[in-house]
Coordinates of C-alpha atoms and ligand atoms in Angstrom, one line a residue:
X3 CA 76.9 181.4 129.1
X4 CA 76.5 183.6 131.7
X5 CA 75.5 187.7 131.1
X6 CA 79.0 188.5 133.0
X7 CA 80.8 186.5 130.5
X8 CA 83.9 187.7 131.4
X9 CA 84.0 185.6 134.6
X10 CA 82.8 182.5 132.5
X11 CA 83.8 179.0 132.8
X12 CA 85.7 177.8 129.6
X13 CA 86.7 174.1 128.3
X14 CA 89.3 174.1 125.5
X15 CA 89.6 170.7 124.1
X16 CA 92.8 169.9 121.7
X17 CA 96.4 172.1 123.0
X18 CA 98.6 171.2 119.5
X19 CA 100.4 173.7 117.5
X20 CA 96.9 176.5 117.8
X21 CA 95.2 175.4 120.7
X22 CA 97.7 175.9 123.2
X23 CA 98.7 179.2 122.2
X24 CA 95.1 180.2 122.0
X25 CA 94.2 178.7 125.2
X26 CA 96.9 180.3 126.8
X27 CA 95.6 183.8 126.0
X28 CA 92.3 182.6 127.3
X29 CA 93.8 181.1 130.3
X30 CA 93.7 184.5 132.4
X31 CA 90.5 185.9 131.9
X32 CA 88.7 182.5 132.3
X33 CA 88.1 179.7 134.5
X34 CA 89.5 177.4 132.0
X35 CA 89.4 173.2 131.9
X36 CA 91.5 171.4 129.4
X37 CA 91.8 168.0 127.4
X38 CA 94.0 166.9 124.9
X39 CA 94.3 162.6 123.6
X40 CA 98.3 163.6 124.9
X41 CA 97.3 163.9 128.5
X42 CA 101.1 164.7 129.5
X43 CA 100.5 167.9 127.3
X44 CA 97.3 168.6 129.0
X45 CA 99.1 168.3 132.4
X46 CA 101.8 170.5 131.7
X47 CA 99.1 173.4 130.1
X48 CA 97.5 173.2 133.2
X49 CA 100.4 173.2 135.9
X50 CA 102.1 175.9 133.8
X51 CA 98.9 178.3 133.9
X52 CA 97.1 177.1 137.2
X53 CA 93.9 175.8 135.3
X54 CA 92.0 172.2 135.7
X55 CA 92.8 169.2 133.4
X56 CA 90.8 165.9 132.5
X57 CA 90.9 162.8 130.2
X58 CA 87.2 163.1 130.3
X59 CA 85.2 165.2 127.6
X60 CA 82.4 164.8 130.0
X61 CA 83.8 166.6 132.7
X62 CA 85.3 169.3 130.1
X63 CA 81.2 169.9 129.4
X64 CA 80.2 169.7 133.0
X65 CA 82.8 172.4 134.2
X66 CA 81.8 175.4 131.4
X67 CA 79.4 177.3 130.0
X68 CA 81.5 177.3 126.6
X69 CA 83.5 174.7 125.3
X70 CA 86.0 175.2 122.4
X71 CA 87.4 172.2 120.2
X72 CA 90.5 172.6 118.0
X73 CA 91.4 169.6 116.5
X74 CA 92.8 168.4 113.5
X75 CA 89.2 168.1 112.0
X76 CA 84.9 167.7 112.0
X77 CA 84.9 164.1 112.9
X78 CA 87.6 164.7 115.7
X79 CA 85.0 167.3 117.1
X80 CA 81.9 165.0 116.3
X81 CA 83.9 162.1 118.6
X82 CA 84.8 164.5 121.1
X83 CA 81.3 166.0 121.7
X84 CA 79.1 163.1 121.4
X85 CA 81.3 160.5 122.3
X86 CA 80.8 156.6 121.6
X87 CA 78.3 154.5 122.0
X88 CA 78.4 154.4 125.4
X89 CA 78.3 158.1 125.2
X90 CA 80.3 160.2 127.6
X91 CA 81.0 163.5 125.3
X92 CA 80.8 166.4 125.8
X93 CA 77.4 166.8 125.4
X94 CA 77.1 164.1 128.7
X95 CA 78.4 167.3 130.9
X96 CA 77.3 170.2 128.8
X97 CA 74.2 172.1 130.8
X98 CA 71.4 172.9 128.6
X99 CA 72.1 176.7 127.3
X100 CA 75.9 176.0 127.5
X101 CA 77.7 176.5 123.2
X102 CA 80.0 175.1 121.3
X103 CA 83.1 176.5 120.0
X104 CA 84.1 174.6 117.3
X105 CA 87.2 176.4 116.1
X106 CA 88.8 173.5 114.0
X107 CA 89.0 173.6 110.1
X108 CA 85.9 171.6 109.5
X109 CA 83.5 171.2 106.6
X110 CA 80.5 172.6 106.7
X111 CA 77.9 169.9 106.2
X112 CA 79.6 168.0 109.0
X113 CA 79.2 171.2 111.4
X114 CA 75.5 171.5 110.4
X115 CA 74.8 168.0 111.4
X116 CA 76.4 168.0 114.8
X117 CA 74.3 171.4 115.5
X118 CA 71.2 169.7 114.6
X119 CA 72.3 166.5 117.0
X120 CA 73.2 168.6 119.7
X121 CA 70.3 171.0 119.2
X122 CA 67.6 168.1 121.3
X123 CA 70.7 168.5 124.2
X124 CA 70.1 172.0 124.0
X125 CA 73.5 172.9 123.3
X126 CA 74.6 175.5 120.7
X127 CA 77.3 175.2 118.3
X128 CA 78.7 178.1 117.0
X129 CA 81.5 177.6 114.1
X130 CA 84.6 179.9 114.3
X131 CA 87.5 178.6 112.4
X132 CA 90.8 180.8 112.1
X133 CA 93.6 182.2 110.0
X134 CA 96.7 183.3 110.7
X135 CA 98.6 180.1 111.5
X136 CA 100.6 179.8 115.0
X137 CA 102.3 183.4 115.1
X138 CA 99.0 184.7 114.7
X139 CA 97.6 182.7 117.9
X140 CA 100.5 183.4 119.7
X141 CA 100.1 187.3 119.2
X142 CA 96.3 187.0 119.6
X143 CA 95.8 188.3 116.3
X144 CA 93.9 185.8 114.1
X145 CA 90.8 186.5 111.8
X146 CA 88.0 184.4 112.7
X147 CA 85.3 183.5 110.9
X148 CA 82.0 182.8 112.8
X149 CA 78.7 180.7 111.8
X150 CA 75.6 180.2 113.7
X151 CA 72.6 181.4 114.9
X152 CA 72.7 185.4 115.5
X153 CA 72.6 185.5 119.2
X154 CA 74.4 182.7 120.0
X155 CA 77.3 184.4 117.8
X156 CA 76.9 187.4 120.0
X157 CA 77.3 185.3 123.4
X158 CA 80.8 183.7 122.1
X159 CA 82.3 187.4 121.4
X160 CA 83.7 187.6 124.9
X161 CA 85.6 184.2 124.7
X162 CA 86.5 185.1 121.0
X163 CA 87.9 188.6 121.3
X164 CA 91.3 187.8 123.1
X165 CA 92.2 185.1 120.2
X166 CA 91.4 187.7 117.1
X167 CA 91.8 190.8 115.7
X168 CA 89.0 190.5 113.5
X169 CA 85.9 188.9 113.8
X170 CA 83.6 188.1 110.7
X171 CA 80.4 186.9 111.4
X172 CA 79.3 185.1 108.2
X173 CA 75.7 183.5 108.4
X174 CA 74.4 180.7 109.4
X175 CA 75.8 177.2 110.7
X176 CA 78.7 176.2 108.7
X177 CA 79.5 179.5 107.0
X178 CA 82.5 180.0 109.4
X179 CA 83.4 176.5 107.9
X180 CA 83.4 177.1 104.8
X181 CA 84.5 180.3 104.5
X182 CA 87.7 178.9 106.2
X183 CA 88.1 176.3 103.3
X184 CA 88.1 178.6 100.8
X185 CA 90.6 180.9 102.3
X186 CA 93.0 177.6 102.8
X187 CA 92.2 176.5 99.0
X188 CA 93.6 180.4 98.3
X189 CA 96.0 179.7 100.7
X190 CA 97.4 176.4 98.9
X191 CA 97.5 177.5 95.6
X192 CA 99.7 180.3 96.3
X193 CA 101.5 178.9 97.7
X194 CA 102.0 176.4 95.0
X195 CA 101.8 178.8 92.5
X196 CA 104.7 180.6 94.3
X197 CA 107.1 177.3 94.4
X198 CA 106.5 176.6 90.7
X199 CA 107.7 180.6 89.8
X200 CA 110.8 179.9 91.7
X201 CA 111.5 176.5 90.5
X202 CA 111.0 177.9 87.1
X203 CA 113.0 181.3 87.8
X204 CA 115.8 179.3 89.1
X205 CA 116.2 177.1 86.4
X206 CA 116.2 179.9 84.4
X207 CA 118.8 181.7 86.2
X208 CA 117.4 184.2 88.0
X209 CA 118.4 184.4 92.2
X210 CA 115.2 182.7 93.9
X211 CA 115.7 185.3 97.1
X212 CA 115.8 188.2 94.8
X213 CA 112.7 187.1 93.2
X214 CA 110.9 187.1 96.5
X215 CA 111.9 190.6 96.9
X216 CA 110.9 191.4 93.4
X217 CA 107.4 189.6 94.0
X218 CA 106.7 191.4 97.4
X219 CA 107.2 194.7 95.4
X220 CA 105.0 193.7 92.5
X221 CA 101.6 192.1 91.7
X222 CA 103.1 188.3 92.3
X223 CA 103.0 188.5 96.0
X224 CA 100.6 186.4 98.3
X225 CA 101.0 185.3 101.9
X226 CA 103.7 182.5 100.7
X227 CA 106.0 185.2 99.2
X228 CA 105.5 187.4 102.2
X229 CA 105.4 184.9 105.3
X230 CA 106.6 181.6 104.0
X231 CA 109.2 181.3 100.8
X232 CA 112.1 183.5 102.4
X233 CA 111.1 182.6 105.9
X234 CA 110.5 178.8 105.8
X235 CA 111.7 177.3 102.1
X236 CA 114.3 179.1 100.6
X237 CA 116.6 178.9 104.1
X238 CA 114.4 174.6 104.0
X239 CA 113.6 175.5 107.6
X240 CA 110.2 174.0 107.4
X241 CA 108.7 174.8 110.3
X242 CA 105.7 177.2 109.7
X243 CA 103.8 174.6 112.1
X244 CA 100.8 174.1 109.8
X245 CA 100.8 170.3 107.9
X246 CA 100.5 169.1 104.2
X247 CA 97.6 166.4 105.9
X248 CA 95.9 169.8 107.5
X249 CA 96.3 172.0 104.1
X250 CA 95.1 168.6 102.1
X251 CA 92.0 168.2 104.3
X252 CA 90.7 171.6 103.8
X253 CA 91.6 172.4 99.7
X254 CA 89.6 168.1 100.2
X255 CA 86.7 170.1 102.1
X256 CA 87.0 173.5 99.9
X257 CA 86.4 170.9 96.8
X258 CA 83.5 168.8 97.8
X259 CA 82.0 171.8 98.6
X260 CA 82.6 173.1 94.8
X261 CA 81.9 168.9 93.3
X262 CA 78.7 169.1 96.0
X263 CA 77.2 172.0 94.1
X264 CA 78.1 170.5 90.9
X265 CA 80.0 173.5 90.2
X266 CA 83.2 173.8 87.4
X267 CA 86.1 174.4 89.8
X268 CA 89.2 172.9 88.2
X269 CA 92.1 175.4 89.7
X270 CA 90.5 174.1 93.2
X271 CA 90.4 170.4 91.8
X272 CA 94.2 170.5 90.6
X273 CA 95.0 172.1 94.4
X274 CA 93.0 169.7 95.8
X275 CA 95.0 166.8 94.1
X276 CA 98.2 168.8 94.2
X277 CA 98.2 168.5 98.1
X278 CA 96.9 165.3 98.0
X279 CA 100.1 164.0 95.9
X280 CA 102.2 166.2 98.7
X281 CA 100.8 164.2 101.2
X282 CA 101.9 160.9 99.8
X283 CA 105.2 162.1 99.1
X284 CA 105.9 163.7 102.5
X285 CA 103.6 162.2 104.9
X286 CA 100.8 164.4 105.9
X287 CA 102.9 165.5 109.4
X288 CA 104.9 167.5 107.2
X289 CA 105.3 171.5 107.1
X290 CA 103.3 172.8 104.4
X291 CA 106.1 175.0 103.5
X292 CA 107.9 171.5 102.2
X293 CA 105.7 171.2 99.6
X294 CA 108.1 172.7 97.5
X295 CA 110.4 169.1 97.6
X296 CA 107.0 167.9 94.9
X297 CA 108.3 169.8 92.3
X298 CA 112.1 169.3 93.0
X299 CA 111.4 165.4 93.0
X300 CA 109.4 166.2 89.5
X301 CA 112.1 167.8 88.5
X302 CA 115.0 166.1 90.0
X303 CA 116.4 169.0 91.2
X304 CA 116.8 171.3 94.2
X305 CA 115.6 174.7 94.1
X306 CA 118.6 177.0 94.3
X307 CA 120.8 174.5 92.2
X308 CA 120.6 177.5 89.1
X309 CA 120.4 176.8 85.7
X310 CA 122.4 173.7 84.3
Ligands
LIG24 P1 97.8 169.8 115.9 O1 97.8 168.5 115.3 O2 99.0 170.5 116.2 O3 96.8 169.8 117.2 C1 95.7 169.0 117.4 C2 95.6 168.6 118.9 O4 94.4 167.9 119.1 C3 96.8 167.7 119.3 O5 97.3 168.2 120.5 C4 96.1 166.3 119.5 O6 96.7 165.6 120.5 C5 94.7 166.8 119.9 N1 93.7 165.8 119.6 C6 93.5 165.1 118.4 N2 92.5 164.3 118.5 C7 91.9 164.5 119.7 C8 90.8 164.0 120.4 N3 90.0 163.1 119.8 N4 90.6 164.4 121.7 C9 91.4 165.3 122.3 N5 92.5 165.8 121.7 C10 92.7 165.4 120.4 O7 96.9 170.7 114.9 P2 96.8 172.3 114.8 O8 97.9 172.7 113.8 O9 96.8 172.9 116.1 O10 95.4 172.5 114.1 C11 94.2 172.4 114.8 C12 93.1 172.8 113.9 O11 93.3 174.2 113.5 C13 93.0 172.1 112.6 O12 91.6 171.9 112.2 C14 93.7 173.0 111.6 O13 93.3 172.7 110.2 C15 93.3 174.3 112.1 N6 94.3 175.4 111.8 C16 95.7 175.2 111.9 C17 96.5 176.3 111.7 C18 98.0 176.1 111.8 O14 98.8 177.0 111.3 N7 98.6 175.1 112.4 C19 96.0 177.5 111.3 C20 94.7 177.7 111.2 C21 93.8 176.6 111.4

């Protein structure tokens, strides 16, 4: 990238529930290019905000000195970036010097083999997953957690700091990665934790709103207590705009991480299968938040129907 990074060219590859409101805060202080596989949502990005649009992840490469990817996950980015056999990633447009942004969920091992296949193109890739789900990209205010070599870390801040409030910069290649798993396997089972409480405290009698209020005052509360069980379940909304197939893949990635270092994990094995069961129940396009219909249908009961 360019020293005046400010006045750098940008690709964003992947406009779904994140990416477009992340590319849109991008959009005026870059010269941005965009792809997504729905090319009419790819048009419409780039009529509303006056940028270019291709089907071509070549051309995406060609026209920026950064690229960012944020797709549903690492083999997503892997396709998009080297392409096929015939080639025609990414990589076929991306100027020696030029980084990669991957700012999907990915796992980690996946991330440090693409940086070792795209080193010989001399092309960087810098790992920088995100938290904070859509409110957070629409208000520019999502924690990011970086991986990758020092300097190249440094030369992504400019493209990084209108998408997050916080940066962490957490080691080497991967680290972003698999910090981002973790948080997501915290993430799950809290929220899990919190539908079984008010399945149980229902059935019990006790007022499933007033024990989110009760929660939020005391030691119970996590992020599905605060952001999600009045918001999104207890009104069965359902429409926090994060998936079961998304929350499966990364408790999957947070637990192969754990079973890779032959380490005792079982909460993070029972999460891991937990959303896994979710997301042959509801389909893995499903809101996250309706993982709470897993213990109804165990149950055979709604939450909210009180105590028999
Ligand atoms: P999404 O499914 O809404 O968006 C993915 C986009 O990528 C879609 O527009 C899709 O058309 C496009 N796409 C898929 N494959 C493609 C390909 N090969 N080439 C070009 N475009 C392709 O997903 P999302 O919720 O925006 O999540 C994106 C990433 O961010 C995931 O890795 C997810 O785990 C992570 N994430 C999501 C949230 C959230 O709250 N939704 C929060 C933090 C992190």
């Amino acid at each position: 990238m360019p020293e005046a990074a400010a006045s750098a060219r940008v690709g964003f590859v992947g406009l779904g529930n994140m990416g477009w409101p992340m590319a849109h805060l991008l959009a005026p202080h870059f010269e941005l290019t965009v792809l997504d596989a729905r090319t009419d949502v790819a048009e419409s990005f780039a009529a509303e905000h006056g940028v270019a649009a291709t089907t071509d992840p070549a051309e995406v490469g060609a026209a920026a000195d950064a690229v960012i990817t944020m797709l549903p996950n690492g083999d997503d980015v892997r396709a998009v970036a080297l392409g096929g056999e015939d080639g025609g990633g990414l990589v076929a447009g991306m100027a020696a010097g030029s980084v990669l942004i991957d700012m999907s969920s990915s796992a980690p091992l996946g991330t440090r083999q693409l940086a070792d296949d795209l080193q010989p193109h001399g092309v960087a890739l810098v790992d920088a997953p995100v938290s904070g789900g859509v409110a957070g990209a629409r208000a520019g205010s999502l924690a990011i957690m970086v991986g990758g070599a020092p300097g190249e870390v440094e030369r992504c801040r400019p493209v990084l700091e209108p998408l997050g409030k916080a940066i962490y910069v957490m080691g080497g290649s991967g680290t972003g990665h698999a910090m981002k798993a973790l948080n997501n396997y915290c993430s799950a089972a809290g929220l899990a934790a919190a539908c079984e409480a008010l399945l149980v405290g229902d059935r019990v009698g006790l007022d499933p709103a007033q024990m989110i209020d009760v929660l939020n005052a005391s030691s119970g509360r996590n992020a599905a207590t605060e952001g999600k069980v009045a918001q999104e379940i207890l009104n069965r909304n359902f429409g926090l705009g994060f998936t079961v197939g998304l929350m499966a893949k990364d408790v999957g990635i947070a637990a192969g991480i754990a079973e890779g270092l032959g380490l005792e994990a079982p909460i993070l094995a029972q999460t891991r299968d937990l959303w896994r069961e979710a997301e042959a129940l509801l389909g893995g396009g499903a809101d996250s938040t309706a993982v709470v219909r897993l213990w109804e249908e165990w149950n055979g009961r709604e939450l909210g129907a009180g105590p028999e």
